[in-house]
The first five atom37 places (N, CA, C, CB, O) and aatype in JSON, in Angstrom:
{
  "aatype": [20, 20, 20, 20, 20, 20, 20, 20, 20, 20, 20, 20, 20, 20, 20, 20, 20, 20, 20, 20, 20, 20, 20, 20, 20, 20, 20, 20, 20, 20, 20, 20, 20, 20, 20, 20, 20, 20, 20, 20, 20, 20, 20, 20, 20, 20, 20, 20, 20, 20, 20, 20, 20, 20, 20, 20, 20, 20, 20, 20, 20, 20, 20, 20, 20, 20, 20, 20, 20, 20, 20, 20, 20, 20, 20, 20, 20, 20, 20, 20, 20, 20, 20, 20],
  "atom_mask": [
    [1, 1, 1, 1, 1],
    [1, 1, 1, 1, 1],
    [1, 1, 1, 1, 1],
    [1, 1, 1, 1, 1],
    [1, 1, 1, 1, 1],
    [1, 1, 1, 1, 1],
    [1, 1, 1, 1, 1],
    [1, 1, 1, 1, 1],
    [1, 1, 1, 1, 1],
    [1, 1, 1, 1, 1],
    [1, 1, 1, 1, 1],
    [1, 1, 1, 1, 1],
    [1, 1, 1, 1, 1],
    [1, 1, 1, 1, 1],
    [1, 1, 1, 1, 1],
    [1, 1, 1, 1, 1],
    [1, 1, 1, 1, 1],
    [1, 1, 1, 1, 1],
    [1, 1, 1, 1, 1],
    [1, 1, 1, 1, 1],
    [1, 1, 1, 1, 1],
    [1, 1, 1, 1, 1],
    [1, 1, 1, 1, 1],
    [1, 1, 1, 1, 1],
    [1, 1, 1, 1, 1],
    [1, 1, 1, 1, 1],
    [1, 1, 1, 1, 1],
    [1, 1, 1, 1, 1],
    [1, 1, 1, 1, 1],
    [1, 1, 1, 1, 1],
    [1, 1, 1, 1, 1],
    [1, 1, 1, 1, 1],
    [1, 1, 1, 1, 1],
    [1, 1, 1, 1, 1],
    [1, 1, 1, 1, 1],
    [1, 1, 1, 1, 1],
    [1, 1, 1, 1, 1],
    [1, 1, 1, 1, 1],
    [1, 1, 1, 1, 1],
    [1, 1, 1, 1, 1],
    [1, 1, 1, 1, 1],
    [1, 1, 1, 1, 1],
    [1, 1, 1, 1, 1],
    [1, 1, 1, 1, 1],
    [1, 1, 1, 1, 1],
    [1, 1, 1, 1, 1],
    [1, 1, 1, 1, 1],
    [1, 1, 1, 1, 1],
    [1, 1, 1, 1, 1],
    [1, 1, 1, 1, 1],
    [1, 1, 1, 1, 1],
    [1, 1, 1, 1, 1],
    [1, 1, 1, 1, 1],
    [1, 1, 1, 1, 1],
    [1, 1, 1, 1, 1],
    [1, 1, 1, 1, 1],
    [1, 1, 1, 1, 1],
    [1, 1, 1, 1, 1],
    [1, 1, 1, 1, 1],
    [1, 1, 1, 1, 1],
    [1, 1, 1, 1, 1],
    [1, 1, 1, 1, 1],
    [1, 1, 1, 1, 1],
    [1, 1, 1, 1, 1],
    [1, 1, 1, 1, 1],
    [1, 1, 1, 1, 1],
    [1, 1, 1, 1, 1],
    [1, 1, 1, 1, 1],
    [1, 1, 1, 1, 1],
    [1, 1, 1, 1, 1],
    [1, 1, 1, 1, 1],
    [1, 1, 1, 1, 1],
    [1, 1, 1, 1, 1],
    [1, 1, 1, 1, 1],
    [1, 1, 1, 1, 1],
    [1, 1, 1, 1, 1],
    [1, 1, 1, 1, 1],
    [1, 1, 1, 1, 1],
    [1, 1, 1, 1, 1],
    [1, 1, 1, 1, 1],
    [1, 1, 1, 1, 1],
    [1, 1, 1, 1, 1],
    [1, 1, 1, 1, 1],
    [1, 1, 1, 1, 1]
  ],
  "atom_positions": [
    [[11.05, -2.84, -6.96], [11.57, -3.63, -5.87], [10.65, -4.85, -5.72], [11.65, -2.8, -4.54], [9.47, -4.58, -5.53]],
    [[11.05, -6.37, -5.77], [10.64, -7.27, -5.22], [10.45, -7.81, -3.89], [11.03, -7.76, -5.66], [11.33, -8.39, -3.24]],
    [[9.03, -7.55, -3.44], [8.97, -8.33, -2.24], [8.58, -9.71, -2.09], [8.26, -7.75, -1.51], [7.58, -10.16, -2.66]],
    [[9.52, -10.57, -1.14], [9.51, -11.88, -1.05], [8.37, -12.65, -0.1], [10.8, -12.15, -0.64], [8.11, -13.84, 0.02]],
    [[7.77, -11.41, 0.55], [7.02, -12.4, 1.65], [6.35, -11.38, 1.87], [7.74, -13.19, 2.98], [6.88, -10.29, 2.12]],
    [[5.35, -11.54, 1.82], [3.94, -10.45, 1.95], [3.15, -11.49, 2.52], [3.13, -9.66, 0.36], [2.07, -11.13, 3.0]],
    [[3.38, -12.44, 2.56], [2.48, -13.32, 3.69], [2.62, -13.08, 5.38], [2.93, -14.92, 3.48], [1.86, -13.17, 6.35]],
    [[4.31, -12.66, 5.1], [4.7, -12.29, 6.6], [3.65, -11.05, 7.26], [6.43, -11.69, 6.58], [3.05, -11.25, 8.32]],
    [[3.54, -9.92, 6.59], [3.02, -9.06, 6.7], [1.71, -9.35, 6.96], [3.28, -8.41, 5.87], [1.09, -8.94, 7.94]],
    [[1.15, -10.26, 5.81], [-0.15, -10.57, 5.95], [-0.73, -11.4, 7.86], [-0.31, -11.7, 4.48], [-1.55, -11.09, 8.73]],
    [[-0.02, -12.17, 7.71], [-0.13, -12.7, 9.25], [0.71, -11.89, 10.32], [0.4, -14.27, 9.34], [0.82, -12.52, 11.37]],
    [[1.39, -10.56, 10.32], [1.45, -9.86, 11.46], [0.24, -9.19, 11.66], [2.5, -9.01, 11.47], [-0.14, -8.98, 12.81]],
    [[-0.47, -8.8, 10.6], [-1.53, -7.92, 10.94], [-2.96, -9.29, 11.07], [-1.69, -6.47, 9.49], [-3.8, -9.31, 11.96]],
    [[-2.9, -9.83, 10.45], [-3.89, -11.31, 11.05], [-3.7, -11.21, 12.75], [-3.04, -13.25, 10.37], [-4.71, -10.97, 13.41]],
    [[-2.62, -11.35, 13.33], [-2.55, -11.75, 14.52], [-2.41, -10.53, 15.74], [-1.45, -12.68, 14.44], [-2.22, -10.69, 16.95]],
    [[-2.58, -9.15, 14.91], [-3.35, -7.96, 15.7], [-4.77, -8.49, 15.75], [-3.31, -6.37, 14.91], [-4.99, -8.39, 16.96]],
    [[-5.79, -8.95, 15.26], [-6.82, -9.55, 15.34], [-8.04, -8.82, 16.93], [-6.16, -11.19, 15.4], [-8.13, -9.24, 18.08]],
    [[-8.52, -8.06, 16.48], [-9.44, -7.51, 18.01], [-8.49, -6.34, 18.3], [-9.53, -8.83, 19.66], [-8.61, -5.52, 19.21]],
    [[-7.59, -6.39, 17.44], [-6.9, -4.87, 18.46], [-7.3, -3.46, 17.38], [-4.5, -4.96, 18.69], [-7.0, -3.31, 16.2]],
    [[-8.24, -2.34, 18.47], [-8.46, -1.77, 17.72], [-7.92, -0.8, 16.57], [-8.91, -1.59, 18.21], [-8.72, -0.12, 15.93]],
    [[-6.46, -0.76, 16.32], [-5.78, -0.01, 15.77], [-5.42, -0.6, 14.38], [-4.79, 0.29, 16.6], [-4.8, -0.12, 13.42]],
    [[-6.07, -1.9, 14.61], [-5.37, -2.88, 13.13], [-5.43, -2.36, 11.89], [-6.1, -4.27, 12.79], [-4.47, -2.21, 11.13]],
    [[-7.04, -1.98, 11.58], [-7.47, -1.3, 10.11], [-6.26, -0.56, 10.19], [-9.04, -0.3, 9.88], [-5.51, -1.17, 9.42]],
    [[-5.62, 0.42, 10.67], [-4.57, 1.5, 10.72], [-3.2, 0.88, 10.32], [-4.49, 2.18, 12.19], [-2.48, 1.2, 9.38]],
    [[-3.02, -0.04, 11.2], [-1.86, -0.56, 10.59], [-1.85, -1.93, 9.42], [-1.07, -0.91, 11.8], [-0.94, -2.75, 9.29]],
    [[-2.76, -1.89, 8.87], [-2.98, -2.76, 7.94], [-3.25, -1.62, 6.62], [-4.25, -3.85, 8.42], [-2.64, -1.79, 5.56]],
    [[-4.17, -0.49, 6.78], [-3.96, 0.12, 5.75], [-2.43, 0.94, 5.7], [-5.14, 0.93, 5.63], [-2.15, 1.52, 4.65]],
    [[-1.55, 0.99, 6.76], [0.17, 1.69, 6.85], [1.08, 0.66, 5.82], [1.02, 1.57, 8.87], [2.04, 0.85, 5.07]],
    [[0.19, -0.6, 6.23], [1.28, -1.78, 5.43], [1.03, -2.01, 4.13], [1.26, -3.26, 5.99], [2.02, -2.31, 3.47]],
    [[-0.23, -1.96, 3.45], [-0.84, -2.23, 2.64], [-0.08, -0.72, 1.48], [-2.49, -2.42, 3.23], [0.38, -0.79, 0.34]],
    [[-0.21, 0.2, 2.19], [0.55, 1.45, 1.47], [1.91, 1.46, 1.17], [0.47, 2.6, 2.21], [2.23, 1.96, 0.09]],
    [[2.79, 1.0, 1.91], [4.12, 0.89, 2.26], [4.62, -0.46, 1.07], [4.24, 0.54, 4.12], [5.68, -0.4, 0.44]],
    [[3.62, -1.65, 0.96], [3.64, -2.48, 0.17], [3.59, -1.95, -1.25], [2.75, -3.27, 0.51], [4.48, -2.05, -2.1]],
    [[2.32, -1.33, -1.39], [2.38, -0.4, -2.68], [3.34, 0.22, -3.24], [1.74, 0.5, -2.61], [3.76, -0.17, -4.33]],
    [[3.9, 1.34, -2.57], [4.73, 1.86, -2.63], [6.25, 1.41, -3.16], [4.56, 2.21, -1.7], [6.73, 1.74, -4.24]],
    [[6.99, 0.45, -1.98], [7.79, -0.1, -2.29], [8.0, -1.2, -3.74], [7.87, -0.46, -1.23], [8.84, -1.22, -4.64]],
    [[7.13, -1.8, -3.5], [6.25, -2.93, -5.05], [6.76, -1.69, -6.16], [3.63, -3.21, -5.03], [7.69, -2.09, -6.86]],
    [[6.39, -0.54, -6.4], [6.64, 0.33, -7.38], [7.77, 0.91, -7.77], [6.04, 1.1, -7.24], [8.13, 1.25, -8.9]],
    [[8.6, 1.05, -6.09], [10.7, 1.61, -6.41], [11.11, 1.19, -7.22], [12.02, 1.25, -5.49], [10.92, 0.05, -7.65]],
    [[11.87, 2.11, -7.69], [13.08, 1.38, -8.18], [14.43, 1.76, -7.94], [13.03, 1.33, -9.44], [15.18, 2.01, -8.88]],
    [[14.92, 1.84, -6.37], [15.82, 1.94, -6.02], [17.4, 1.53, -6.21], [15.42, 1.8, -5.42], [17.46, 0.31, -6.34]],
    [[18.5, 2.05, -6.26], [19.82, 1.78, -6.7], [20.13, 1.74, -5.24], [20.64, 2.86, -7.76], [20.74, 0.73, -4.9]],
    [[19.93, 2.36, -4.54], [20.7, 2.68, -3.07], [19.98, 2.83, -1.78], [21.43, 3.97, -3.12], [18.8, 2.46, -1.79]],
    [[20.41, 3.25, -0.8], [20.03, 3.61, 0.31], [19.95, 4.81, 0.18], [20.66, 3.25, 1.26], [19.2, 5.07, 1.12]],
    [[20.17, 5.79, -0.31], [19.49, 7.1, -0.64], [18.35, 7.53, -1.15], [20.04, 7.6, -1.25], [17.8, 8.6, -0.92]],
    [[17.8, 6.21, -2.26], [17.19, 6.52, -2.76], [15.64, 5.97, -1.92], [17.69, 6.24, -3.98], [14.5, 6.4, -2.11]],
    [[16.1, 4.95, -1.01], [15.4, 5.17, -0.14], [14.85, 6.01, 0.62], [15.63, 4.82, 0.2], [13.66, 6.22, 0.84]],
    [[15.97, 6.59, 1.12], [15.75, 8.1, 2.61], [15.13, 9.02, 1.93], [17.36, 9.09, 3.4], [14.64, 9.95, 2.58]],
    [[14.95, 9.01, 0.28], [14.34, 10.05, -0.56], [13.24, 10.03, -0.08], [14.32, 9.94, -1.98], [12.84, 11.12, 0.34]],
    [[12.38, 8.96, 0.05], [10.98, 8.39, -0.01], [10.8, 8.5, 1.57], [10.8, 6.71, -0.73], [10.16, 9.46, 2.01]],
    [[11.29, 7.63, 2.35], [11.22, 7.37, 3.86], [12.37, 8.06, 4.42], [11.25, 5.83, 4.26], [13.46, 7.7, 3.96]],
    [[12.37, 8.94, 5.3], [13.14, 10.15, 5.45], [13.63, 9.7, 6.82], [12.31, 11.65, 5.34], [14.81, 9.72, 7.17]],
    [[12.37, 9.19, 7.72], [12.35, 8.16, 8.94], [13.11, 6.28, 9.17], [10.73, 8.05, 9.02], [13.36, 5.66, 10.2]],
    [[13.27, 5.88, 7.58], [13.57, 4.86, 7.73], [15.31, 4.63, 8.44], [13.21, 4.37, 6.44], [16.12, 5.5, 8.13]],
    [[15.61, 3.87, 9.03], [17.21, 3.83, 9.84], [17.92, 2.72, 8.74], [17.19, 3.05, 11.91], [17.55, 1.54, 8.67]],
    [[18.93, 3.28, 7.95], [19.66, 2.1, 7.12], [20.74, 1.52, 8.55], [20.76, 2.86, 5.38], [21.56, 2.1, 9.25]],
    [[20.36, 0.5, 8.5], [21.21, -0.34, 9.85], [22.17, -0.98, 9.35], [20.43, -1.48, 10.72], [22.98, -1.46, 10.15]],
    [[22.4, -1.19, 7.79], [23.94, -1.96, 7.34], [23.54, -1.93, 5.66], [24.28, -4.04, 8.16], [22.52, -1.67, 5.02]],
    [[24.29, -2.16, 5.49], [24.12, -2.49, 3.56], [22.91, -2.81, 3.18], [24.97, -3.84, 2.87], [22.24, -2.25, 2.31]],
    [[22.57, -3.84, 3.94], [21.78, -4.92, 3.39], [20.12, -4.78, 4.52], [22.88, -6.66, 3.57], [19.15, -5.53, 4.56]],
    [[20.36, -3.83, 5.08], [19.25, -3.52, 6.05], [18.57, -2.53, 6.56], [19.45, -3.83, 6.84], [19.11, -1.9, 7.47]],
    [[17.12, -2.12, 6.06], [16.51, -0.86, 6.19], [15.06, -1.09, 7.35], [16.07, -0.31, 4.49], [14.03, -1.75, 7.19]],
    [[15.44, -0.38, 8.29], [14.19, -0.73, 9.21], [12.98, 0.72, 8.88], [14.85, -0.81, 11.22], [13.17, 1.92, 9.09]],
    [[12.28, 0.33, 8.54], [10.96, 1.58, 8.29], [10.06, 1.9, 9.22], [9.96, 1.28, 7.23], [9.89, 0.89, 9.91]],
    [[9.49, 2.67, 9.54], [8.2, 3.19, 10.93], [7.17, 2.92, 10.12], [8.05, 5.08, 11.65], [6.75, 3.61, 9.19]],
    [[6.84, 2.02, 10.44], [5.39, 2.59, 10.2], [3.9, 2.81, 10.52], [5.23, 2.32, 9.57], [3.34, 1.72, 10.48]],
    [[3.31, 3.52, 10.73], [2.11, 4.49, 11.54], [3.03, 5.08, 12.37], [0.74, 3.71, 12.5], [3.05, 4.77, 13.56]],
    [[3.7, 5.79, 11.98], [4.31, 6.65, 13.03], [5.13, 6.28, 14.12], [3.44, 7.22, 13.58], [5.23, 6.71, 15.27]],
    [[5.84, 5.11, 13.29], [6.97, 4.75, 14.09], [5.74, 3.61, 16.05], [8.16, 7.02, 14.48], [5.82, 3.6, 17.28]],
    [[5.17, 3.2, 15.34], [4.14, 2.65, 16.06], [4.59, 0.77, 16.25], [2.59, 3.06, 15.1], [4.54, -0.09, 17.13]],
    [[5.02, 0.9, 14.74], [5.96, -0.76, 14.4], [6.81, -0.44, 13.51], [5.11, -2.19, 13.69], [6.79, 0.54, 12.76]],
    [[7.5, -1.2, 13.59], [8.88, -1.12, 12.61], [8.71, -2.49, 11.45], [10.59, -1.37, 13.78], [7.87, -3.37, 11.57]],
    [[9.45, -2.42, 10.64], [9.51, -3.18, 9.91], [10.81, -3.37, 9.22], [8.62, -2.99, 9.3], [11.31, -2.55, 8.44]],
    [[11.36, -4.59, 9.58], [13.02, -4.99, 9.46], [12.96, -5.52, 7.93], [13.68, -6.42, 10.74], [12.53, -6.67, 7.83]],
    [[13.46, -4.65, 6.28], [13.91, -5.4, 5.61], [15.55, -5.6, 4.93], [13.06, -5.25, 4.94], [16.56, -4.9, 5.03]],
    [[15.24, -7.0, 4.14], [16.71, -7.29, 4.12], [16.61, -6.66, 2.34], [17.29, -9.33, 4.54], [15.77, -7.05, 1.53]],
    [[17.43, -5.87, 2.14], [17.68, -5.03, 0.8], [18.42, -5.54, -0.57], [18.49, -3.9, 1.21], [19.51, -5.72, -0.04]],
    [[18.56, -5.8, -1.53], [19.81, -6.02, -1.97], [19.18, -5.32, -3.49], [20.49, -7.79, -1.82], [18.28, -5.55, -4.3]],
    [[20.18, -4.46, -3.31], [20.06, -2.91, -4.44], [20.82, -4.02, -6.01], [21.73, -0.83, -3.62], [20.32, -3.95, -7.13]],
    [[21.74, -4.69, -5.75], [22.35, -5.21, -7.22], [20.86, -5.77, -7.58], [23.88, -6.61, -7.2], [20.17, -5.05, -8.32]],
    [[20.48, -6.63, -7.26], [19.12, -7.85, -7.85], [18.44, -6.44, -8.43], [17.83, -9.07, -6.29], [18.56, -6.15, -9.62]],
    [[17.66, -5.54, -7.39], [16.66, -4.58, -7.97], [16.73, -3.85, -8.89], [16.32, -3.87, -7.33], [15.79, -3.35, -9.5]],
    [[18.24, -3.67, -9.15], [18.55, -2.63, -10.33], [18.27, -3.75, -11.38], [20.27, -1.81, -10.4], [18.22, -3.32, -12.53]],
    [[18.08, -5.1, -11.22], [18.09, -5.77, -12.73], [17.15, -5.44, -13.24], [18.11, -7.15, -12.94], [16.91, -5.8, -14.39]]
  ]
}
């Protein structure tokens, strides 16, 4: 799976900045990045395989928990491109 913007990520957790929980959710994102970076998903199943917690909200849209459903994270999916 290709991710397009890991900068986004990078500056949500930049702008936790002093809050003590950040390391936590910076190492949740940093994993989740990994992770996903490595799928190779066809579907939305093959998602819920992995993230059991994640909510498919439409075709094209998988919201994930992460630290325990602490933040969410809204992405936009598209299974044809990834299978290339």
């Amino acid at each position: 799976m290709r991710i397009i913007a890991r900068r986004t990520l990078r500056e949500y957790v930049e702008q936790l900045d002093g809050d003590k929980g950040q390391p936590a959710v910076k190492a949740a994102l940093d994993a989740w990045f990994d992770e996903v970076s490595k799928a190779n998903w066809t579907s939305s199943s093959d998602v819920k395989r992995l993230y059991a917690t994640a909510s498919v909200v439409s075709a094209q849209r998988i919201v994930f928990n992460i630290k325990g459903n602490d933040h969410r994270l809204v992405a936009a999916v598209d299974f044809e491109v990834s299978a290339r």
